[in-house]
Coordinates of C-alpha atoms in Angstrom, one line a residue:
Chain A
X392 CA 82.9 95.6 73.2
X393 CA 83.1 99.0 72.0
X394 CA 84.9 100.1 75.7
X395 CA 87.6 97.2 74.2
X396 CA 88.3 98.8 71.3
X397 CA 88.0 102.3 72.3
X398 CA 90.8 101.7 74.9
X399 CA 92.8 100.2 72.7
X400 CA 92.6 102.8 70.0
X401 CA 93.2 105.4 72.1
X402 CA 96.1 103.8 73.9
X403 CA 97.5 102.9 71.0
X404 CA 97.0 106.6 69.3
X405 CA 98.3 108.0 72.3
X406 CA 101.8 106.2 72.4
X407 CA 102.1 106.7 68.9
X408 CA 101.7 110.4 68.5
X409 CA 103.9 110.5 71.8
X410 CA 106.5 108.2 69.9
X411 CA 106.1 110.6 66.8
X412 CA 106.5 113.7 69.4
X413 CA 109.9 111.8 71.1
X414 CA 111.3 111.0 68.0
X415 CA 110.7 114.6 66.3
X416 CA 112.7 116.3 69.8
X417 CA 115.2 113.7 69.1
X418 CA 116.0 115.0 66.5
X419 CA 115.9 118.8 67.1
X420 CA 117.1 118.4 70.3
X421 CA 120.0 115.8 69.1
X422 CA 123.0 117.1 70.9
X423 CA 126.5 115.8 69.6
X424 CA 128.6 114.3 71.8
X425 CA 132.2 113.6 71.1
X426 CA 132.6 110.2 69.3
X427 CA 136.1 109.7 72.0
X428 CA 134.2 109.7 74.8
X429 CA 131.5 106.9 73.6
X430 CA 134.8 105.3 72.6
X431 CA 136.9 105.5 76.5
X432 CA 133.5 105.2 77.8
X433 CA 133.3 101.5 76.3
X434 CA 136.9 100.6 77.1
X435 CA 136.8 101.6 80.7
X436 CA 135.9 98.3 82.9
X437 CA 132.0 99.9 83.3
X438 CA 131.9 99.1 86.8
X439 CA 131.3 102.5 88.3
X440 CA 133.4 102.0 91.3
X441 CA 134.5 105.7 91.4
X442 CA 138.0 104.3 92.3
X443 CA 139.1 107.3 89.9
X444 CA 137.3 110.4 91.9
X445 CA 134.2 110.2 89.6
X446 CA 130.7 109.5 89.6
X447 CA 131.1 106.8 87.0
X448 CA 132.6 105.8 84.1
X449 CA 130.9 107.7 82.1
X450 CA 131.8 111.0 84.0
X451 CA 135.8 109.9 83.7
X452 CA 135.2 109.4 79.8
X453 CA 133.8 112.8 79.4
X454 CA 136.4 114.6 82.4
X455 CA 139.3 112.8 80.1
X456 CA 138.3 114.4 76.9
X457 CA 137.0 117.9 78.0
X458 CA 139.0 118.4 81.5
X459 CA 142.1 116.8 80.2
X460 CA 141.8 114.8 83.0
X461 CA 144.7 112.1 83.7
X462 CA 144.4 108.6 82.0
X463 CA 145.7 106.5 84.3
X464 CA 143.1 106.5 87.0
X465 CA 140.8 103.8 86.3
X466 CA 142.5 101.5 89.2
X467 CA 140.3 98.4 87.7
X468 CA 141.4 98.8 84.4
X469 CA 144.7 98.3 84.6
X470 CA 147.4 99.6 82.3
X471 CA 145.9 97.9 79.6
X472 CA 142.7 100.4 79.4
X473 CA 145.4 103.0 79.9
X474 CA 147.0 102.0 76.9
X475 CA 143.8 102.6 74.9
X476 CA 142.5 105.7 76.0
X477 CA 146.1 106.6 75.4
X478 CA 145.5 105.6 71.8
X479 CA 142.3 107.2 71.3
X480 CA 143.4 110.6 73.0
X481 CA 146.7 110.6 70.9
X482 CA 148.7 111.1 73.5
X483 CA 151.9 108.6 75.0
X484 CA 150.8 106.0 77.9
X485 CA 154.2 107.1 79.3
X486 CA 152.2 109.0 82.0
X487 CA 151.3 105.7 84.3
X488 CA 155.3 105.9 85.0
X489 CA 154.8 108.5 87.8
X490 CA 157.3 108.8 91.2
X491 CA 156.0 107.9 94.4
X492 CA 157.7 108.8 97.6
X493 CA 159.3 105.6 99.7
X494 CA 160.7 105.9 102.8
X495 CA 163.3 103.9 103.5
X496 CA 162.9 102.6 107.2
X497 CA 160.2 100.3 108.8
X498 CA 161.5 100.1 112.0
X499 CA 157.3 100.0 112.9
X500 CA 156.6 103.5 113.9
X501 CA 156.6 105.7 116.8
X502 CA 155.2 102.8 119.2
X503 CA 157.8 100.4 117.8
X504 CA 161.4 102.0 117.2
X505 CA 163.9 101.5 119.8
X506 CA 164.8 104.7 121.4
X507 CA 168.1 105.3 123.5
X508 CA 166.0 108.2 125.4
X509 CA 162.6 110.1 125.4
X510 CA 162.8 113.1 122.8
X511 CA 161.7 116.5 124.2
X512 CA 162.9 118.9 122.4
X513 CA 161.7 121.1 119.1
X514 CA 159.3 118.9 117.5
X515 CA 161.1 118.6 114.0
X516 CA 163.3 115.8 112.9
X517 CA 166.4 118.2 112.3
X518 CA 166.5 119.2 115.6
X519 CA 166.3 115.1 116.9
X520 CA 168.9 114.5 115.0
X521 CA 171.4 116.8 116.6
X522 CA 170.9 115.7 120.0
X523 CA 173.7 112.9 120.4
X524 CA 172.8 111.6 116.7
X525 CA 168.8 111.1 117.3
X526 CA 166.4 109.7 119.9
X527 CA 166.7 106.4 118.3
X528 CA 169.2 103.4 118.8
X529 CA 169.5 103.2 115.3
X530 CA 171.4 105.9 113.5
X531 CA 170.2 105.6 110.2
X532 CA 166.5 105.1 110.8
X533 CA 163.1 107.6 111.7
X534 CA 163.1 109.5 114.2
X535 CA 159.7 110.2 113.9
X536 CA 159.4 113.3 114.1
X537 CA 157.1 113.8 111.1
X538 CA 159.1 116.2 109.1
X539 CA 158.4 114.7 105.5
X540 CA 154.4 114.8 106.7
X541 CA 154.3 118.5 107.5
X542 CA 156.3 119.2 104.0
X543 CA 153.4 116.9 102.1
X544 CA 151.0 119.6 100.5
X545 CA 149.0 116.9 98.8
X546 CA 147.8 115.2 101.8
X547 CA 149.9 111.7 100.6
X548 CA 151.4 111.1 104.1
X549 CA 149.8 110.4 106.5
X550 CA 150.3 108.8 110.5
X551 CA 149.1 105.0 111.5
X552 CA 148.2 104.4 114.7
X553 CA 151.8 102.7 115.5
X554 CA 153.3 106.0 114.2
X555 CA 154.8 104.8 111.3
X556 CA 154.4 107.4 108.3
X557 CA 152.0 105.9 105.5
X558 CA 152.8 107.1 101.6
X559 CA 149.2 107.5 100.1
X560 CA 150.3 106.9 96.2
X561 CA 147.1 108.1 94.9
X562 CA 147.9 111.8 96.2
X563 CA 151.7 111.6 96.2
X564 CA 152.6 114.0 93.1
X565 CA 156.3 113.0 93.0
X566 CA 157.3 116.1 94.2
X567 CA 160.1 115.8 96.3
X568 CA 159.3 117.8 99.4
X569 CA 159.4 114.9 102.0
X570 CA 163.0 114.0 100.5
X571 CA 164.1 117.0 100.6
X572 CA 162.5 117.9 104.4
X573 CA 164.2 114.2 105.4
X574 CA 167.6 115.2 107.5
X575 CA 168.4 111.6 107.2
X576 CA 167.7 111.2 103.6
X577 CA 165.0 107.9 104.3
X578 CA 163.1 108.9 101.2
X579 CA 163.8 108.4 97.7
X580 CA 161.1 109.1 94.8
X581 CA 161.0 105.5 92.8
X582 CA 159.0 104.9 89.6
X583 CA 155.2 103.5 91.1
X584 CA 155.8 101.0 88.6
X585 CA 158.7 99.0 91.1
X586 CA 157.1 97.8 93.9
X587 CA 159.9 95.8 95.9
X588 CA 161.8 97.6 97.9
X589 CA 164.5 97.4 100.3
X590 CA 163.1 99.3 103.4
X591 CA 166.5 99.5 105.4
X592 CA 168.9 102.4 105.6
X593 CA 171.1 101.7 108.0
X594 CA 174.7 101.2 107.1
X595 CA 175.7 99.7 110.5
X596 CA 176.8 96.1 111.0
X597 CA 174.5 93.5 110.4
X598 CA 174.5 92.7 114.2
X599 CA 174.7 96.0 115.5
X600 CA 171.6 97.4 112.8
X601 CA 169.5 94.3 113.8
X602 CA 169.7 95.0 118.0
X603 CA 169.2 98.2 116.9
X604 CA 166.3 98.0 114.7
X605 CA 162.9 98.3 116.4
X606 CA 160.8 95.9 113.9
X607 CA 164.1 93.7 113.4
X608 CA 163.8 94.5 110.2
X609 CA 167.2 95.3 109.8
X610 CA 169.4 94.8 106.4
X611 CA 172.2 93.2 107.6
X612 CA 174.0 92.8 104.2
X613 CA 174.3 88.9 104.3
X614 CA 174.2 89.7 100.2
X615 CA 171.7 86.8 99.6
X616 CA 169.4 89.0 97.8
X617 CA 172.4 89.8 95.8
X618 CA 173.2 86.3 95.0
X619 CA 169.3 85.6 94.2
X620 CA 168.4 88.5 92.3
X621 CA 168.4 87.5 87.9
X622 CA 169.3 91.2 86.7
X623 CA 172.0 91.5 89.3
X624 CA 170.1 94.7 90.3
X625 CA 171.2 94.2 94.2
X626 CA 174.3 95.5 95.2
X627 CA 175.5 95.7 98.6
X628 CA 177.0 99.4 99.0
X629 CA 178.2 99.9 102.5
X630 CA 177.0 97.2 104.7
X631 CA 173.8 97.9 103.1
X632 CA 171.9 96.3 100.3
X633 CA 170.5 98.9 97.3
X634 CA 168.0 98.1 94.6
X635 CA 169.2 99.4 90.9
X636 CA 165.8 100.2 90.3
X637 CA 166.6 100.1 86.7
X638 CA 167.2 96.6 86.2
X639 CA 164.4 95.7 88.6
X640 CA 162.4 93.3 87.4
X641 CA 159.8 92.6 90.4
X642 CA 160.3 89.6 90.6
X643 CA 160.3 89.3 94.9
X644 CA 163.2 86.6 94.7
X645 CA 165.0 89.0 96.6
X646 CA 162.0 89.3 99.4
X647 CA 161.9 85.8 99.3
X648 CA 165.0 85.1 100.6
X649 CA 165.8 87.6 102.8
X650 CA 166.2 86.4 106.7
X651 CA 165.1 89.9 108.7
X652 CA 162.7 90.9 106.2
X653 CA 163.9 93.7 105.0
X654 CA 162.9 93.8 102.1
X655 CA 159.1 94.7 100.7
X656 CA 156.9 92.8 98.6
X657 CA 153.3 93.8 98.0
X658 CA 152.7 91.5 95.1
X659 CA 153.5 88.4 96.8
X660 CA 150.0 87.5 97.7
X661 CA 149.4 88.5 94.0
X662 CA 152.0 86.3 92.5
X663 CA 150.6 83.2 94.5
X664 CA 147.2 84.2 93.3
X665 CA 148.2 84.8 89.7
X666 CA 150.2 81.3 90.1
X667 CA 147.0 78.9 91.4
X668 CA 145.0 80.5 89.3
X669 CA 147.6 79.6 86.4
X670 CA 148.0 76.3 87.8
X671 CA 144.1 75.7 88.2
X672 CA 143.6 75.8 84.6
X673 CA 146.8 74.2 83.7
X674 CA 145.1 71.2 85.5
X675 CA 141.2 71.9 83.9
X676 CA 143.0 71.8 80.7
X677 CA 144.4 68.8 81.8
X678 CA 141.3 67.0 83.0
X679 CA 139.6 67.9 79.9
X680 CA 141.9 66.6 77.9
X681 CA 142.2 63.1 79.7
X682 CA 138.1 62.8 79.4
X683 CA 138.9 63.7 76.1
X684 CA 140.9 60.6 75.5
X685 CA 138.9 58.4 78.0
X686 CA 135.9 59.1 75.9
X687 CA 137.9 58.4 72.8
X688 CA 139.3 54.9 73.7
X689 CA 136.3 52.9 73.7
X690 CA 135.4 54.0 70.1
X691 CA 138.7 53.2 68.8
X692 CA 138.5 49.9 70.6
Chain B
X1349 CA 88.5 139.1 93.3
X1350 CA 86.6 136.1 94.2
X1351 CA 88.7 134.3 91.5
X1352 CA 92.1 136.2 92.8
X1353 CA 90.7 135.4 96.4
X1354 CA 90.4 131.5 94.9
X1355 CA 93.8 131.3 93.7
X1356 CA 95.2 132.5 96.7
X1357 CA 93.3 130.0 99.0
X1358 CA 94.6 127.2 96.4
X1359 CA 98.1 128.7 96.3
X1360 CA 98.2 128.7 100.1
X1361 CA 96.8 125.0 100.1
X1362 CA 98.8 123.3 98.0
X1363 CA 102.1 125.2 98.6
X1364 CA 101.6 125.0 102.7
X1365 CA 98.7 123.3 104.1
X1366 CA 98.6 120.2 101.9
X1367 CA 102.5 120.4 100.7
X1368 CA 102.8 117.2 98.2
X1369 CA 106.1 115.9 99.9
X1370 CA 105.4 116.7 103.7
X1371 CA 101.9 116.2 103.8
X1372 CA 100.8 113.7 101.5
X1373 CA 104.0 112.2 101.5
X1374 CA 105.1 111.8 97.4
X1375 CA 108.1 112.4 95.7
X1376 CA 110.1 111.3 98.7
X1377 CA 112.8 110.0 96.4
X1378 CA 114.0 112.8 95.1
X1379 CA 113.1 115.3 98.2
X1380 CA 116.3 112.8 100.2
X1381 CA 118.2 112.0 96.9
X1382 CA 119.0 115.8 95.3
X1383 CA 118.7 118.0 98.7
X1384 CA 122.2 117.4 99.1
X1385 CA 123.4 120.8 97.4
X1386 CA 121.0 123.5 97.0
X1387 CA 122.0 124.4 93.1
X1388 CA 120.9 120.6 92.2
X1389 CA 117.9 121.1 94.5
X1390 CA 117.0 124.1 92.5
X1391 CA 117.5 122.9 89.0
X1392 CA 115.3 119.8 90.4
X1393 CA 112.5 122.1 91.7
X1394 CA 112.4 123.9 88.3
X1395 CA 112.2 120.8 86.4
X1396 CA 108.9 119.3 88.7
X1397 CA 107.5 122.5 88.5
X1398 CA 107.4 122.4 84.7
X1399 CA 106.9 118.9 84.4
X1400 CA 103.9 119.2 87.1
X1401 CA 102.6 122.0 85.5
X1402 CA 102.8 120.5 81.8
X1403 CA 101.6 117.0 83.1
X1404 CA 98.6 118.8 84.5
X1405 CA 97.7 120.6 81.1
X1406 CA 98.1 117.4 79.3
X1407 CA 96.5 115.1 81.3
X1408 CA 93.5 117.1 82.0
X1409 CA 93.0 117.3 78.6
X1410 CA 93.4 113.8 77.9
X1411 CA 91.0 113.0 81.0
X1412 CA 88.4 115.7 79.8
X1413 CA 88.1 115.0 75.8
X1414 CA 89.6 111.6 75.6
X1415 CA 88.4 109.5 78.3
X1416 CA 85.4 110.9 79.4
X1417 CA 83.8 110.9 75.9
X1418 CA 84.5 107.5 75.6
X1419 CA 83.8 106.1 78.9
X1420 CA 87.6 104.9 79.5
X1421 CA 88.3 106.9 82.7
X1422 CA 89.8 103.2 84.0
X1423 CA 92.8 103.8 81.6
X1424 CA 93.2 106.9 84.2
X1425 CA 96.5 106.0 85.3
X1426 CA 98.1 104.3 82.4
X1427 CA 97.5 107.3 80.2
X1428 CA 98.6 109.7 82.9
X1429 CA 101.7 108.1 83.1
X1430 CA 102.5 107.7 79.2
X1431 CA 102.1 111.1 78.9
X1432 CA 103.8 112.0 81.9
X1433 CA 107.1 109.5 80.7
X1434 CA 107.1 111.3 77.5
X1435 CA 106.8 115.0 78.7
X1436 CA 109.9 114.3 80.7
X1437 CA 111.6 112.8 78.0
X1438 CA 111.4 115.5 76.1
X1439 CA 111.9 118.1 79.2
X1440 CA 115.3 115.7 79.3
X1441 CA 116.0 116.3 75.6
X1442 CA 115.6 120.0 75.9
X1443 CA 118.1 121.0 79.4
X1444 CA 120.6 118.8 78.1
X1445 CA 120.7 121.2 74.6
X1446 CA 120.0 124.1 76.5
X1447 CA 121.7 124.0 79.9
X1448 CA 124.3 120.8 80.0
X1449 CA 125.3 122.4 83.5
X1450 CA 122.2 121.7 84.9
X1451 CA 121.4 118.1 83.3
X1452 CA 125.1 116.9 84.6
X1453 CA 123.2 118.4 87.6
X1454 CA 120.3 116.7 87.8
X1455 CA 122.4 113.8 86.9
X1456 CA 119.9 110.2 87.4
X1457 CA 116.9 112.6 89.0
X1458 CA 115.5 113.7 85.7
X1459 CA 114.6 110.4 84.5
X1460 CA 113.4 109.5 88.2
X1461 CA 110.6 112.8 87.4
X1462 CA 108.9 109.9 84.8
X1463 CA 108.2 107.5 87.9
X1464 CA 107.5 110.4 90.3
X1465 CA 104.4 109.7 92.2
X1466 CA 103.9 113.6 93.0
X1467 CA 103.4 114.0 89.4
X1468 CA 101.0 111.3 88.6
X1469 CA 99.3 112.5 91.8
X1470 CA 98.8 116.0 91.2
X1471 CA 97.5 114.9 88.0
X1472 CA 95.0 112.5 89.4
X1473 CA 94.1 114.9 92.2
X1474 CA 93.3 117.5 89.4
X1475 CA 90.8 115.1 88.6
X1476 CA 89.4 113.9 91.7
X1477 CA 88.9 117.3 93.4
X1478 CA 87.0 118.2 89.9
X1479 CA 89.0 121.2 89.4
X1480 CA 88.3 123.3 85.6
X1481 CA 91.0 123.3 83.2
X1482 CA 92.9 127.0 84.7
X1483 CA 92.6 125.4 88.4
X1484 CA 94.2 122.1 86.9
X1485 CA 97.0 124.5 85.5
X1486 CA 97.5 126.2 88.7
X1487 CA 97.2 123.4 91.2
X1488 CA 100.0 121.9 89.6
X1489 CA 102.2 124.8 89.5
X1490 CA 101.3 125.5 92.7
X1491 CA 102.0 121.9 94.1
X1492 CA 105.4 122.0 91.8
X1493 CA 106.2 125.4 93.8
X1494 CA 105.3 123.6 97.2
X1495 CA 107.9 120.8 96.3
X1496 CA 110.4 123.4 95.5
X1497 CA 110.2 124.7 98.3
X1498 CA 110.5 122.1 100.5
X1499 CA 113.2 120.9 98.6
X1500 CA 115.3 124.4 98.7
X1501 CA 114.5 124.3 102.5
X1502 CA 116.1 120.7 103.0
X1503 CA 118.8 121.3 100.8
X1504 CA 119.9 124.6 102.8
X1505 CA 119.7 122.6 106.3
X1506 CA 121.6 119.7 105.1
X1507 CA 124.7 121.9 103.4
X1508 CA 124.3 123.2 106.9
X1509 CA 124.4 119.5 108.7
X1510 CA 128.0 119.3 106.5
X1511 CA 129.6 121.5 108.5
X1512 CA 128.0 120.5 112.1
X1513 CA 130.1 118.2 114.8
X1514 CA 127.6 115.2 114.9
X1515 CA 128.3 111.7 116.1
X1516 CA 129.3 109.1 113.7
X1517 CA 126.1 107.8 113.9
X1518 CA 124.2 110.2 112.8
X1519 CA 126.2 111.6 110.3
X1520 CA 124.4 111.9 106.3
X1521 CA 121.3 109.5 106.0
X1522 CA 120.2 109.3 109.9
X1523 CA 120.3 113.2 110.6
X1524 CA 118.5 114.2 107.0
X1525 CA 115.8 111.5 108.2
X1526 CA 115.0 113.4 111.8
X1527 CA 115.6 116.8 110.0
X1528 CA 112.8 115.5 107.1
X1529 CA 110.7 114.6 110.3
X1530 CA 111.2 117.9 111.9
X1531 CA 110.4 119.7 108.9
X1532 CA 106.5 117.6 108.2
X1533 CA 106.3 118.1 111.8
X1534 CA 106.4 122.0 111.6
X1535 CA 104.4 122.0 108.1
X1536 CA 102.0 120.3 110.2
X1537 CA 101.2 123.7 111.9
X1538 CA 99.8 124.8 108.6
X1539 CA 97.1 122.8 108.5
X1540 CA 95.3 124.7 111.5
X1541 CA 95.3 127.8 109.2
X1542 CA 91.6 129.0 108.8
X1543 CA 90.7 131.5 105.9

């Protein structure tokens, strides 16, 4: 009996001079940590993904506030935590509106593009060009020569296995060297905020652009985007249609209609989601409220 | 000198011949997790070697005047490990007011220490190879110093594996696991050492 309560007693004494001793370093030791980051830290989604380059979500909070790191990183959280952290660290959300580089031509890469004869000369775009106005059928589109790669210095473009040059938007800085390094002026720097976009520069003929075009991906200014599109942001300038990326909307009813495909739309699959999901509860709702009534009816009978 | 000649033998022991992580095989958690650069593996080894050192102190003490007196020595390993959770708490509490650099470091590992089974073992080791209170001491420095070491080693072969051509396969986890075997294999040598 005595082991029983000896044990006990001296577990017991232990933990408690132990809590005592804890709770006394707490003190001494208390180290103060800035009252933002405990706030960011509880808006940011919590799900450690590292999506934003850093250990967790903790780490960001804290890389915000003492690194001025950027706020518009956590790809989970949307532009709504954005807006938050933009609140707490007094500064304007305006910074999620960055440029991107897009380059206007998908005729599907190297492996793809129909070209009138096999390129050997000086391996930079400006010199394709010169040789009886590019390698390429088209005269409007890539050469594929990689110019706009070579001027990236923030590793944002990089080369797919067909060829085609892929924009990373994560690294792109808006910078402008890949437009500028473009002979044939394929890339513009667009707001990351518009996501459709008309991936077509070729001013020819509809007929002529679309034999021409390697992915038949061709804009061949039939101007139904123009008639489709609410904010009359489509115009068709040249035998070519060309967003006003001002009035853009992205909506896709443009993408939607268009025959060759020449326009791009990365939140389709999103919009259908976003719509059965919307749909799904519409109909819950729906269900619920007939039980509702079906329970109701035999009472009031 | 037979007491310098003592500590020596025990330094050598515990350091080489019966290293904690490549011989007896504890604190394998940590020895994979923080060898990945050798500045974490540093501020790691420093923190086992105090907490080693400090867990054996305490819990010699405790074993000695506590639990001996009152026929308790069962509650061995349930005291050991209160008071080894509770030194590293408070070894938590101090790096992050004294060096922030090195608890961002040490990151999840610090907490890990309080579960670390080379420190309850070097504490119940203490014990069961009946060493006096300034052997306790020592054997745990010396087994914290042996971990360190190991650890350093690792780390400084695995910054090196960053740079090597390997295949795909055997890239990160697989390589560290031969290199880990490789390196108990060559500590194994030790053990033939004769004194």
């Amino acid at each position: 009996m005595s082991i029983l309560i000896y044990s006990v007693l001296t577990l017991g004494a232990l933990g408690l001079i132990y809590g005592l001793g804890l709770a006394f370093a707490s003190k001494k030791f208390y180290v103060e940590i800035d009252p933002k980051i405990e706030n960011i830290n509880e808006i940011l989604p919590g799900a450690n993904c590292g999506a934003c380059g850093y250990p967790g979500c903790a780490a960001y909070a804290e890389a915000i506030v003492e690194k001025g790191a950027k706020i518009n990183l956590c790809a989970p959280g949307g532009d709504d935590v954005v807006k938050l952290i933009a609140e707490i660290m007094g500064i304007e959300a305006t910074t999620t509106d960055r440029k991107v580089a897009i380059i206007h031509c998908q005729s599907g890469g190297k492996n793809n593009t129909n070209f009138k004869y096999d390129y050997q000369g000086i391996q930079t775009c400006k010199a394709a060009i010169l040789v009886s106005e590019g390698p390429n059928v088209c005269n409007y589109g890539c050469v594929y020569q990689y110019d706009c790669v070579k001027a990236c210095k923030f590793d944002a473009m990089s080369i797919d296995y067909n060829g085609m040059i892929i924009v990373n938007n994560d690294n792109c800085t808006g910078c402008g060297a890949c437009a500028t390094a473009c002979p044939r002026n394929l890339i513009e720097m667009v707001s990351i905020k518009k996501r459709v976009h008309i991936l077509c520069a070729s001013h020819d003929k509809g007929a002529i652009s679309r034999k021409a075009c390697g992915n038949n991906t061709a804009c061949i200014a039939c101007s139904l985007c123009v008639k489709k599109c609410p904010k009359d942001a489509i115009t068709i300038q040249d035998n070519l249609a060309v967003i006003d990326y001002e009035k853009c909307i992205n909506c896709g009813m443009c993408a939607d209609v268009c025959p060759t495909g020449a326009i791009f739309d990365p939140l389709k699959e999103v919009r259908a989601e976003k719509k059965a999901a919307a749909k799904a509860k519409a109909d819950a709702i729906k269900k619920k409220l007939e039980e509702q009534k079906t329970e109701q009816e035999p009472e009031e009978k | 000198m037979e007491f310098v000649g003592k500590i020596l033998f025990m330094a050598v022991m515990a350091i080489f011949v019966q290293n904690f992580v490549l011989m007896r095989f504890l604190g394998l958690c940590p020895y994979i997790g923080v060898s990945k650069k050798l500045d974490s593996a540093l501020g790691m080894g420093m923190a086992v070697i105090f907490v080693m050192t400090m867990a054996s102190t305490f819990t010699w003490l405790i074993h000695t005047y506590l639990l001996v007196p009152l026929h308790i020595e069962f509650l061995q390993t349930i005291a050991f490990i209160l008071t080894i959770a509770s030194l590293v708490q408070l070894v938590e509490m101090v790096i992050q007011k004294t060096a922030p650099a090195l608890y961002k470091s040490l990151g999840v590992f610090l907490p890990l220490i309080t579960t670390n089974c080379a420190v309850l073992g070097v504490a119940i080791l203490n014990i069961q190879s009946e060493y006096n209170f300034i052997f306790a001491i020592l054997n745990g420095l010396f087994a914290g110093i042996g971990f360190t070491l190991v650890l350093i080693l690792m780390a400084g072969i695995r910054e090196r594996l960053e740079r090597a051509e390997l295949p795909a396969s055997m890239k990160g986890m697989p390589i560290s696991m031969i290199v880990a075997g490789s390196m108990a294999l060559a500590f194994l040598g030790f053990s033939g050492l004769k004194f």
